[in-house]
mmCIF file of C-alpha atoms in Angstrom:
data_model
loop_
_atom_site.group_PDB
_atom_site.id
_atom_site.type_symbol
_atom_site.label_atom_id
_atom_site.label_comp_id
_atom_site.label_asym_id
_atom_site.label_seq_id
_atom_site.Cartn_x
_atom_site.Cartn_y
_atom_site.Cartn_z
ATOM 1 C CA GLU A 1 119.399 215.430 244.407
ATOM 2 C CA ASN A 2 121.781 217.951 245.856
ATOM 3 C CA LYS A 3 123.943 215.445 247.839
ATOM 4 C CA GLN A 4 124.284 213.617 244.517
ATOM 5 C CA MET A 5 125.242 216.558 241.701
ATOM 6 C CA ALA A 6 127.770 216.784 245.350
ATOM 7 C CA ALA A 7 129.046 213.851 245.570
ATOM 8 C CA SER A 8 129.728 213.660 240.789
ATOM 9 C CA GLN A 9 130.847 217.008 241.645
ATOM 10 C CA GLU A 10 133.357 215.569 243.944
ATOM 11 C CA ASP A 11 134.037 212.795 241.825
ATOM 12 C CA GLY A 12 134.803 215.413 239.008
ATOM 13 C CA ASP A 13 137.363 217.136 240.853
ATOM 14 C CA ASP A 14 139.043 214.190 241.502
ATOM 15 C CA ALA A 15 139.125 213.036 238.556
ATOM 16 C CA GLY A 16 140.678 215.893 237.220
ATOM 17 C CA GLU A 17 142.705 216.747 239.758
ATOM 18 C CA PHE A 18 144.086 212.699 239.305
ATOM 19 C CA THR A 19 144.800 213.685 235.983
ATOM 20 C CA ARG A 20 146.388 216.563 235.844
ATOM 21 C CA LEU A 21 149.295 214.011 238.849
ATOM 22 C CA PHE A 22 149.330 211.972 236.210
ATOM 23 C CA THR A 23 150.505 214.230 233.301
ATOM 24 C CA SER A 24 152.647 215.671 235.804
ATOM 25 C CA TYR A 25 153.810 212.063 236.512
ATOM 26 C CA LEU A 26 154.766 211.547 233.421
ATOM 27 C CA GLY A 27 155.916 214.959 232.097
ATOM 28 C CA LEU A 28 158.388 214.323 235.025
ATOM 29 C CA SER A 29 159.381 210.877 234.002
ATOM 30 C CA PHE A 30 159.842 212.121 230.589
ATOM 31 C CA ALA A 31 162.310 214.701 232.030
ATOM 32 C CA ILE A 32 164.413 212.328 234.197
ATOM 33 C CA PHE A 33 164.617 209.961 230.851
ATOM 34 C CA LEU A 34 165.962 212.992 229.053
ATOM 35 C CA GLY A 35 167.841 213.965 231.675
ATOM 36 C CA SER A 36 169.697 210.200 232.040
ATOM 37 C CA LEU A 37 170.230 210.602 228.175
ATOM 38 C CA PRO A 38 174.093 210.631 227.430
ATOM 39 C CA ARG A 39 175.032 213.751 225.559
ATOM 40 C CA ASN A 40 175.142 212.286 222.124
ATOM 41 C CA SER A 41 172.007 210.433 222.201
ATOM 42 C CA ILE A 42 169.965 213.170 220.485
ATOM 43 C CA PRO A 43 171.390 212.443 217.042
ATOM 44 C CA LEU A 44 170.871 209.213 217.386
ATOM 45 C CA VAL A 45 167.058 209.822 217.850
ATOM 46 C CA SER A 46 166.962 211.186 214.079
ATOM 47 C CA LEU A 47 168.876 208.126 213.284
ATOM 48 C CA LEU A 48 166.932 206.055 214.689
ATOM 49 C CA GLN A 49 163.997 207.116 213.161
ATOM 50 C CA SER A 50 165.838 207.219 209.368
ATOM 51 C CA LYS A 51 166.187 203.871 210.583
ATOM 52 C CA ASN A 52 162.333 203.440 211.277
ATOM 53 C CA GLN A 53 161.492 204.647 208.031
ATOM 54 C CA ALA A 54 164.157 202.476 206.270
ATOM 55 C CA LEU A 55 162.228 199.415 207.944
ATOM 56 C CA SER A 56 158.730 200.701 207.437
ATOM 57 C CA ARG A 57 159.702 200.807 203.397
ATOM 58 C CA GLU A 58 161.403 197.345 203.151
ATOM 59 C CA LEU A 59 158.108 196.294 205.390
ATOM 60 C CA ALA A 60 155.773 198.126 202.754
ATOM 61 C CA ASP A 61 157.663 195.671 200.187
ATOM 62 C CA ALA A 62 158.113 192.604 201.667
ATOM 63 C CA GLU A 63 153.748 192.832 202.208
ATOM 64 C CA ASP A 64 153.928 193.785 198.553
ATOM 65 C CA GLN A 65 156.036 190.741 197.526
ATOM 66 C CA LEU A 66 154.129 188.419 199.830
ATOM 67 C CA ARG A 67 150.931 189.732 198.092
ATOM 68 C CA GLN A 68 151.808 188.513 194.665
ATOM 69 C CA LEU A 69 153.220 185.520 196.335
ATOM 70 C CA LEU A 70 150.456 184.671 197.279
ATOM 71 C CA SER A 71 148.379 185.644 193.960
ATOM 72 C CA ARG A 72 151.426 183.229 192.094
ATOM 73 C CA ARG A 73 150.576 180.556 194.740
ATOM 74 C CA LYS A 74 147.212 180.746 193.669
ATOM 75 C CA GLU A 75 147.479 180.799 189.883
ATOM 76 C CA ASP A 76 150.137 177.801 190.438
ATOM 77 C CA SER A 77 147.554 175.546 192.484
ATOM 78 C CA LYS A 78 144.818 176.377 189.473
ATOM 79 C CA ALA A 79 147.599 175.235 187.216
ATOM 80 C CA ASN A 80 148.602 172.007 188.588
ATOM 81 C CA ALA A 81 144.941 171.779 189.344
ATOM 82 C CA ARG A 82 143.993 171.530 185.283
ATOM 83 C CA VAL A 83 147.234 169.500 184.417
ATOM 84 C CA VAL A 84 145.737 167.175 187.194
ATOM 85 C CA GLU A 85 142.833 166.564 185.465
ATOM 86 C CA ILE A 86 144.501 166.427 182.156
ATOM 87 C CA PHE A 87 146.773 163.528 183.595
ATOM 88 C CA ALA A 88 143.466 161.830 184.363
ATOM 89 C CA SER A 89 141.463 162.064 181.631
ATOM 90 C CA HIS A 90 145.287 160.523 179.873
ATOM 91 C CA ARG A 91 146.013 157.722 182.052
ATOM 92 C CA HIS A 92 142.414 157.100 181.649
ATOM 93 C CA ALA A 93 142.894 156.486 177.701
ATOM 94 C CA TRP A 94 145.962 154.902 178.719
ATOM 95 C CA GLN A 95 144.341 152.304 180.550
ATOM 96 C CA GLN A 96 142.034 151.735 177.661
ATOM 97 C CA GLU A 97 145.027 151.607 174.725
ATOM 98 C CA GLU A 98 146.697 148.639 177.836
ATOM 99 C CA LYS A 99 143.476 146.827 177.912
ATOM 100 C CA LYS A 100 142.881 146.886 174.010
ATOM 101 C CA LEU A 101 146.806 146.331 173.452
ATOM 102 C CA LEU A 102 146.307 143.121 176.183
ATOM 103 C CA GLN A 103 143.487 141.787 174.110
ATOM 104 C CA GLN A 104 144.939 142.238 171.074
ATOM 105 C CA ILE A 105 148.276 140.032 172.553
ATOM 106 C CA ASP A 106 145.905 137.653 173.749
ATOM 107 C CA GLU A 107 144.378 137.165 170.659
ATOM 108 C CA CYS A 108 147.448 136.778 168.723
ATOM 109 C CA ASN A 109 148.189 134.073 171.212
ATOM 110 C CA ASP A 110 144.923 132.211 170.228
ATOM 111 C CA GLU A 111 145.585 132.796 166.532
ATOM 112 C CA ILE A 112 149.568 131.441 166.844
ATOM 113 C CA ALA A 113 148.067 128.266 168.570
ATOM 114 C CA TYR A 114 145.317 127.717 166.240
ATOM 115 C CA LEU A 115 148.028 128.836 163.463
ATOM 116 C CA LYS A 116 150.346 125.897 165.415
ATOM 117 C CA GLY A 117 147.470 123.338 165.133
ATOM 118 C CA LYS A 118 147.220 124.041 161.916
ATOM 119 C CA VAL A 119 150.710 123.446 160.812
ATOM 120 C CA GLU A 120 150.180 120.796 162.744
ATOM 121 C CA ASP A 121 147.200 119.523 160.987
ATOM 122 C CA SER A 122 149.261 120.064 157.426
ATOM 123 C CA GLU A 123 152.271 118.573 158.780
ATOM 124 C CA ARG A 124 149.961 115.263 159.248
ATOM 125 C CA ALA A 125 148.265 115.482 155.852
ATOM 126 C CA GLU A 126 151.814 116.076 154.126
ATOM 127 C CA ALA A 127 152.307 112.733 155.149
ATOM 128 C CA ASP A 128 149.066 111.031 154.707
ATOM 129 C CA LEU A 129 149.106 112.060 151.232
ATOM 130 C CA LYS A 130 153.039 111.235 150.345
ATOM 131 C CA ALA A 131 151.291 107.550 152.044
ATOM 132 C CA ALA A 132 148.656 108.057 149.509
ATOM 133 C CA ASN A 133 151.297 108.730 146.926
ATOM 134 C CA ASP A 134 153.350 105.484 148.040
ATOM 135 C CA GLU A 135 150.234 103.630 147.776
ATOM 136 C CA LEU A 136 148.821 104.708 144.479
ATOM 137 C CA LYS A 137 152.231 104.221 143.314
ATOM 138 C CA ARG A 138 151.950 100.539 143.818
ATOM 139 C CA GLU A 139 148.468 100.571 142.155
ATOM 140 C CA ILE A 140 149.619 102.370 138.937
ATOM 141 C CA SER A 141 152.725 99.413 138.929
ATOM 142 C CA GLU A 142 149.689 96.629 139.164
ATOM 143 C CA LYS A 143 147.630 98.229 137.049
ATOM 144 C CA ASP A 144 150.552 98.652 134.124
ATOM 145 C CA GLU A 145 151.231 94.943 134.869
ATOM 146 C CA MET A 146 148.275 94.424 134.204
ATOM 147 C CA LEU A 147 147.751 96.245 130.944
ATOM 148 C CA ASN A 148 150.920 94.230 129.859
ATOM 149 C CA PHE A 149 149.185 90.844 130.661
ATOM 150 C CA MET A 150 146.668 91.681 128.345
ATOM 151 C CA SER A 151 148.179 93.169 126.012
ATOM 152 C CA ARG A 152 150.591 89.928 125.845
ATOM 153 C CA GLY A 153 147.556 87.888 125.512
ATOM 154 C CA GLY A 154 146.394 84.825 128.560
ATOM 155 C CA GLY A 155 144.832 82.441 126.815
ATOM 156 C CA ASN A 156 141.066 82.353 127.582
ATOM 157 C CA VAL A 157 141.056 82.665 130.965
ATOM 158 C CA PRO A 158 138.199 85.177 131.910
ATOM 159 C CA VAL A 159 138.293 88.801 132.592
ATOM 160 C CA SER A 160 136.435 90.100 135.824
ATOM 161 C CA GLY A 161 133.808 92.522 134.440
ATOM 162 C CA GLY A 162 133.088 90.694 131.363
ATOM 163 C CA LEU A 163 135.904 91.143 129.285
ATOM 164 C CA ASP A 164 136.895 87.850 127.658
ATOM 165 C CA LEU A 165 141.119 87.619 127.168
ATOM 166 C CA VAL A 166 139.909 85.959 123.602
ATOM 167 C CA GLY A 167 138.280 89.409 122.546
ATOM 168 C CA VAL A 168 140.895 91.469 124.312
ATOM 169 C CA GLU A 169 143.361 89.781 122.270
ATOM 170 C CA ASP A 170 142.023 90.608 119.099
ATOM 171 C CA ASN A 171 140.731 94.181 119.716
ATOM 172 C CA PHE A 172 144.619 94.598 121.106
ATOM 173 C CA SER A 173 146.650 93.339 118.243
ATOM 174 C CA GLY A 174 148.573 95.278 115.638
ATOM 175 C CA GLY A 175 150.614 97.183 118.885
ATOM 176 C CA GLY A 176 147.296 98.407 120.788
ATOM 177 C CA GLY A 177 148.728 97.147 124.082
ATOM 178 C CA GLN A 178 151.420 99.390 123.714
ATOM 179 C CA VAL A 179 149.264 102.096 123.385
ATOM 180 C CA ILE A 180 146.667 101.435 126.424
ATOM 181 C CA GLU A 181 150.378 100.836 128.475
ATOM 182 C CA GLU A 182 151.438 104.705 127.154
ATOM 183 C CA PHE A 183 147.804 105.900 127.027
ATOM 184 C CA GLY A 184 147.475 104.270 131.199
ATOM 185 C CA THR A 185 150.852 105.359 131.858
ATOM 186 C CA LEU A 186 150.269 109.178 130.369
ATOM 187 C CA TYR A 187 146.883 109.346 132.837
ATOM 188 C CA SER A 188 148.494 108.256 135.624
ATOM 189 C CA HIS A 189 150.933 111.325 135.519
ATOM 190 C CA ARG A 190 148.133 113.730 135.160
ATOM 191 C CA LEU A 191 146.059 112.083 138.158
ATOM 192 C CA SER A 192 150.048 111.627 140.481
ATOM 193 C CA GLY A 193 148.194 114.427 142.752
ATOM 194 C CA SER A 194 144.441 113.324 142.841
ATOM 195 C CA ASP A 195 144.395 110.911 145.700
ATOM 196 C CA ASP A 196 140.547 111.180 146.312
ATOM 197 C CA TYR A 197 139.771 109.758 143.239
ATOM 198 C CA PHE A 198 141.877 106.689 143.831
ATOM 199 C CA ASN A 199 140.169 106.587 147.511
ATOM 200 C CA ALA A 200 136.677 106.382 145.533
ATOM 201 C CA ALA A 201 137.455 103.991 142.707
ATOM 202 C CA SER A 202 140.094 101.598 143.633
ATOM 203 C CA LYS A 203 137.920 98.899 144.751
ATOM 204 C CA PHE A 204 136.261 99.241 140.520
ATOM 205 C CA SER A 205 137.906 97.908 137.781
ATOM 206 C CA LEU A 206 138.683 99.668 134.579
ATOM 207 C CA PHE A 207 136.117 97.466 132.514
ATOM 208 C CA GLN A 208 133.670 96.858 135.313
ATOM 209 C CA ASP A 209 130.648 98.279 133.038
ATOM 210 C CA LEU A 210 131.928 96.583 129.343
ATOM 211 C CA GLN A 211 131.607 92.846 127.494
ATOM 212 C CA GLN A 212 132.366 91.841 124.646
ATOM 213 C CA GLU A 213 129.227 91.423 122.496
ATOM 214 C CA SER A 214 130.750 90.671 118.742
ATOM 215 C CA SER A 215 133.738 90.872 116.574
ATOM 216 C CA GLU A 216 132.404 93.976 114.725
ATOM 217 C CA PRO A 217 134.851 96.643 114.883
ATOM 218 C CA VAL A 218 132.134 99.336 117.150
ATOM 219 C CA LYS A 219 129.257 96.921 118.688
ATOM 220 C CA HIS A 220 132.134 95.186 121.286
ATOM 221 C CA PHE A 221 131.750 98.884 122.261
ATOM 222 C CA VAL A 222 128.058 98.551 123.816
ATOM 223 C CA ALA A 223 128.106 98.428 127.790
ATOM 224 C CA ARG A 224 126.931 95.646 129.656
ATOM 225 C CA ARG A 225 124.730 97.849 131.548
ATOM 226 C CA GLU A 226 123.293 101.291 132.274
ATOM 227 C CA LEU A 227 126.485 103.641 133.195
ATOM 228 C CA PRO A 228 126.845 103.863 137.488
ATOM 229 C CA TRP A 229 127.747 107.360 136.982
ATOM 230 C CA LYS A 230 123.852 107.854 135.732
ATOM 231 C CA VAL A 231 121.984 106.645 138.973
ATOM 232 C CA ASP A 232 125.410 107.594 141.512
ATOM 233 C CA GLY A 233 124.030 111.561 141.264
ATOM 234 C CA GLY A 234 120.738 110.730 142.629
ATOM 235 C CA GLY A 235 121.721 110.492 146.170
ATOM 236 C CA VAL A 236 123.083 113.981 145.976
ATOM 237 C CA SER A 237 120.466 116.274 145.097
ATOM 238 C CA PRO A 238 118.396 114.912 148.485
ATOM 239 C CA LYS A 239 120.584 115.504 150.245
ATOM 240 C CA LEU A 240 121.492 119.297 149.114
ATOM 241 C CA LYS A 241 117.439 119.603 149.636
ATOM 242 C CA SER A 242 117.655 118.223 153.245
ATOM 243 C CA LEU A 243 120.852 120.256 154.034
ATOM 244 C CA GLU A 244 119.276 123.292 152.660
ATOM 245 C CA GLN A 245 116.421 122.375 155.441
ATOM 246 C CA GLU A 246 118.500 122.194 158.205
ATOM 247 C CA LEU A 247 120.491 125.652 157.620
ATOM 248 C CA LEU A 248 117.606 127.166 157.773
ATOM 249 C CA ASN A 249 116.577 125.559 160.919
ATOM 250 C CA LEU A 250 120.297 126.238 162.312
ATOM 251 C CA ASP A 251 119.740 130.074 161.290
ATOM 252 C CA ARG A 252 116.497 130.366 163.028
ATOM 253 C CA ILE A 253 117.857 128.655 166.552
ATOM 254 C CA ARG A 254 121.379 130.420 166.643
ATOM 255 C CA ALA A 255 122.211 134.180 164.766
ATOM 256 C CA SER A 256 126.000 133.583 164.334
ATOM 257 C CA LYS A 257 128.860 133.191 162.109
ATOM 258 C CA ILE A 258 128.205 129.336 161.549
ATOM 259 C CA PRO A 259 125.440 129.360 159.584
ATOM 260 C CA GLY A 260 127.197 131.991 157.103
ATOM 261 C CA GLN A 261 130.048 128.865 157.417
ATOM 262 C CA LEU A 262 127.964 126.941 156.472
ATOM 263 C CA GLN A 263 125.836 128.357 153.425
ATOM 264 C CA LYS A 264 128.475 128.745 151.660
ATOM 265 C CA GLN A 265 129.760 125.299 151.892
ATOM 266 C CA ALA A 266 126.561 123.770 150.834
ATOM 267 C CA LYS A 267 126.570 126.426 147.760
ATOM 268 C CA ARG A 268 129.948 124.826 146.683
ATOM 269 C CA TYR A 269 128.765 121.262 146.554
ATOM 270 C CA GLN A 270 124.957 123.079 144.880
ATOM 271 C CA THR A 271 127.100 124.538 142.178
ATOM 272 C CA LEU A 272 129.456 121.782 141.854
ATOM 273 C CA ALA A 273 126.924 119.134 141.725
ATOM 274 C CA ALA A 274 125.187 121.174 138.841
ATOM 275 C CA LYS A 275 128.611 120.862 136.698
ATOM 276 C CA LEU A 276 128.623 117.451 137.015
ATOM 277 C CA ASP A 277 124.604 116.897 136.201
ATOM 278 C CA ASP A 278 125.489 119.243 133.200
ATOM 279 C CA LEU A 279 128.574 116.924 132.152
ATOM 280 C CA CYS A 280 126.044 113.637 132.952
ATOM 281 C CA ARG A 281 123.666 115.553 130.372
ATOM 282 C CA ARG A 282 126.241 115.963 127.749
ATOM 283 C CA MET A 283 127.612 113.099 127.721
ATOM 284 C CA GLN A 284 124.487 111.494 128.022
ATOM 285 C CA THR A 285 123.241 112.806 124.589
ATOM 286 C CA SER A 286 126.914 111.927 122.852
ATOM 287 C CA ASP A 287 127.001 108.558 121.932
ATOM 288 C CA PRO A 288 130.926 106.920 121.986
ATOM 289 C CA CYS A 289 129.214 104.262 119.754
ATOM 290 C CA ASP A 290 127.961 106.228 117.178
ATOM 291 C CA ALA A 291 129.569 105.316 113.386
ATOM 292 C CA SER A 292 128.750 107.982 111.940
ATOM 293 C CA LEU A 293 131.579 109.521 113.582
ATOM 294 C CA SER A 294 135.510 108.868 113.229
ATOM 295 C CA PRO A 295 137.368 107.701 115.303
ATOM 296 C CA GLU A 296 139.428 111.065 116.252
ATOM 297 C CA PHE A 297 136.191 112.871 116.583
ATOM 298 C CA ARG A 298 134.812 110.546 119.625
ATOM 299 C CA SER A 299 138.286 110.468 120.728
ATOM 300 C CA GLN A 300 138.458 114.192 121.245
ATOM 301 C CA ARG A 301 135.112 114.372 122.584
ATOM 302 C CA GLN A 302 135.421 111.906 125.139
ATOM 303 C CA THR A 303 138.676 113.267 125.968
ATOM 304 C CA GLU A 304 137.393 116.944 126.417
ATOM 305 C CA PHE A 305 134.857 115.281 129.034
ATOM 306 C CA LEU A 306 137.565 113.491 130.853
ATOM 307 C CA LEU A 307 139.144 116.770 131.384
ATOM 308 C CA GLU A 308 136.695 118.606 132.530
ATOM 309 C CA ALA A 309 135.471 115.581 134.771
ATOM 310 C CA PHE A 310 139.560 116.171 136.516
ATOM 311 C CA ARG A 311 139.132 119.987 137.064
ATOM 312 C CA LEU A 312 135.965 118.819 139.021
ATOM 313 C CA GLN A 313 137.684 116.457 140.909
ATOM 314 C CA GLN A 314 140.165 118.904 141.490
ATOM 315 C CA ARG A 315 137.297 121.399 142.401
ATOM 316 C CA ALA A 316 135.838 118.733 144.676
ATOM 317 C CA SER A 317 139.038 117.714 146.537
ATOM 318 C CA GLU A 318 139.210 121.861 147.082
ATOM 319 C CA THR A 319 135.915 121.658 148.200
ATOM 320 C CA GLY A 320 136.708 118.500 150.870
ATOM 321 C CA GLN A 321 139.635 120.377 152.480
ATOM 322 C CA LYS A 322 137.509 123.468 153.327
ATOM 323 C CA LEU A 323 135.436 120.989 154.718
ATOM 324 C CA MET A 324 137.934 119.871 156.721
ATOM 325 C CA ALA A 325 138.870 123.461 157.877
ATOM 326 C CA LEU A 326 135.537 123.994 159.407
ATOM 327 C CA GLN A 327 135.018 120.697 160.802
ATOM 328 C CA SER A 328 138.678 121.897 162.679
ATOM 329 C CA TYR A 329 137.279 124.969 163.033
ATOM 330 C CA TRP A 330 134.098 124.141 164.691
ATOM 331 C CA CYS A 331 135.880 121.652 167.196
ATOM 332 C CA ASP A 332 138.637 123.935 168.374
ATOM 333 C CA GLY A 333 137.284 127.464 169.536
ATOM 334 C CA VAL A 334 133.438 127.456 168.922
ATOM 335 C CA GLU A 335 131.299 127.457 172.144
ATOM 336 C CA ILE A 336 127.122 127.019 171.400
ATOM 337 C CA ASP A 337 124.742 125.208 173.099
ATOM 338 C CA VAL A 338 123.391 121.458 173.361
ATOM 339 C CA ALA A 339 120.303 121.937 169.933
ATOM 340 C CA ALA A 340 122.881 123.730 167.802
ATOM 341 C CA ARG A 341 125.331 121.258 168.626
ATOM 342 C CA ARG A 342 123.045 118.068 167.626
ATOM 343 C CA SER A 343 121.833 119.930 164.410
ATOM 344 C CA VAL A 344 125.771 121.377 163.790
ATOM 345 C CA ASP A 345 126.973 117.684 164.007
ATOM 346 C CA SER A 346 123.902 116.677 161.932
ATOM 347 C CA ILE A 347 124.690 119.075 159.136
ATOM 348 C CA ARG A 348 128.355 118.362 158.839
ATOM 349 C CA ASN A 349 127.649 114.170 158.633
ATOM 350 C CA ASN A 350 125.235 115.219 155.888
ATOM 351 C CA LEU A 351 128.188 117.853 154.243
ATOM 352 C CA LYS A 352 130.399 115.022 154.792
ATOM 353 C CA GLU A 353 127.970 112.359 152.975
ATOM 354 C CA VAL A 354 127.277 114.660 149.924
ATOM 355 C CA GLN A 355 131.483 114.543 149.530
ATOM 356 C CA ARG A 356 131.074 111.059 149.698
ATOM 357 C CA ASN A 357 128.586 110.817 147.273
ATOM 358 C CA LEU A 358 130.498 113.182 144.705
ATOM 359 C CA GLU A 359 134.275 111.764 144.886
ATOM 360 C CA ILE A 360 132.089 108.592 143.943
ATOM 361 C CA TRP A 361 130.265 109.858 141.196
ATOM 362 C CA LEU A 362 133.525 111.387 139.739
ATOM 363 C CA ALA A 363 135.569 108.354 139.867
ATOM 364 C CA ARG A 364 132.332 106.075 137.844
ATOM 365 C CA ILE A 365 132.547 108.582 135.334
ATOM 366 C CA ILE A 366 136.535 109.208 135.027
ATOM 367 C CA GLY A 367 136.526 105.131 135.084
ATOM 368 C CA ASP A 368 134.098 105.076 131.827
ATOM 369 C CA LEU A 369 135.442 107.476 130.301
ATOM 370 C CA GLU A 370 139.242 106.088 130.373
ATOM 371 C CA GLY A 371 137.526 102.700 129.755
ATOM 372 C CA ILE A 372 136.239 104.417 126.231
ATOM 373 C CA LEU A 373 139.691 106.631 125.856
ATOM 374 C CA ALA A 374 141.395 102.865 126.240
ATOM 375 C CA ARG A 375 139.009 100.693 124.260
ATOM 376 C CA GLU A 376 139.310 103.128 121.253
ATOM 377 C CA SER A 377 142.790 104.100 121.494
ATOM 378 C CA SER A 378 142.959 100.139 119.999
ATOM 379 C CA SER A 379 142.037 101.809 116.996
ATOM 380 C CA SER A 380 143.078 105.269 117.082
ATOM 381 C CA GLY A 381 146.727 104.756 118.841
ATOM 382 C CA SER A 382 148.731 107.183 119.014
ATOM 383 C CA ARG A 383 146.379 110.106 117.601
ATOM 384 C CA THR A 384 144.646 110.346 120.811
ATOM 385 C CA ARG A 385 147.267 110.022 122.914
ATOM 386 C CA GLU A 386 148.390 113.663 120.898
ATOM 387 C CA TYR A 387 145.486 115.057 120.913
ATOM 388 C CA TYR A 388 145.051 114.502 124.694
ATOM 389 C CA ASN A 389 148.589 116.416 124.762
ATOM 390 C CA ASN A 390 147.572 119.209 123.129
ATOM 391 C CA ALA A 391 144.266 119.148 125.452
ATOM 392 C CA SER A 392 145.971 119.434 128.579
ATOM 393 C CA CYS A 393 147.994 122.934 127.139
ATOM 394 C CA ARG A 394 144.506 123.781 127.084
ATOM 395 C CA TYR A 395 143.089 122.620 129.914
ATOM 396 C CA PRO A 396 145.878 122.935 132.611
ATOM 397 C CA PHE A 397 143.379 121.892 135.467
ATOM 398 C CA GLY A 398 143.980 118.036 133.965
ATOM 399 C CA GLN A 399 147.620 117.952 134.278
#
């Protein structure tokens, strides 16, 4: 232990001596440094100290500015992040709006193509109407020639429909043929736009349901058989009932707007058929050969029936045009399955059949009424024509 203590004491003495030696070395080195300095270096020390203080202040200011810059950068980064989020949300909205606009453009293009097709169909229909108009003018001229021939009298040559030229010459004597010609011309002008009537009724003669039974002024007006329009209406009601059942079946097969459009079209035909039934009932209760009524009153009543038939004929023509529009819609842009397509085709055929039956029904009614009015014009003369002109002002749809 004594040795250790002596060794540690020697080490401590050596360390103290080294410290004193190092301190002396530093002091001597500093003294030599100061001695080697030039004489004017002492004021430079104070100058350097002042510069050091200035640089320290500038360093503190720079550090402060750097801290402010870092805080501003953080705030700017946060603001930029918010701007990016807002722009991203707006960009999504812009993309959705762009998709909507592109979809609208596609729909508009489809609508333009559909309208172009409709325009082409209208042009074709216009050409067909012009051709039908020319055909009607030709038929009217032929009928005028027939009426002129009948008014002049042509011997005892029999005429189809049960009339005899001998009876015709007796009935139309005294200027009656001219009245018939004027009356037929007047009706031809009223019917110049009704091509459906002549298409359905061109094969029926004006006097097909009449025959000459006696020379009495009333008896020869009696029809030789049941009026055909009493029978024609029987085929419409069963078709409408069958059509209603098929529409119910289609509604169960496919839920879309097609059954609604078909039901609207069927409703139009039901309304038109009901009006025709009402007209036929009133015509049946009104006897055109009632001797107790004056000829003017009979002509007035039959003319009112005829004007109403003209209005219903126009309604039927408009309904047929709507049916054609529906058919073009089905053929153009509607995609349905096989079962629904089969049901739609069956309904479409039934609608066509109902349209054709209604047109034939109306054509027979109008033909019978024109025949009655043409016969009565031989006795009532220009009074019927005058009443018809007055009635046309009250019933503009008959024009």
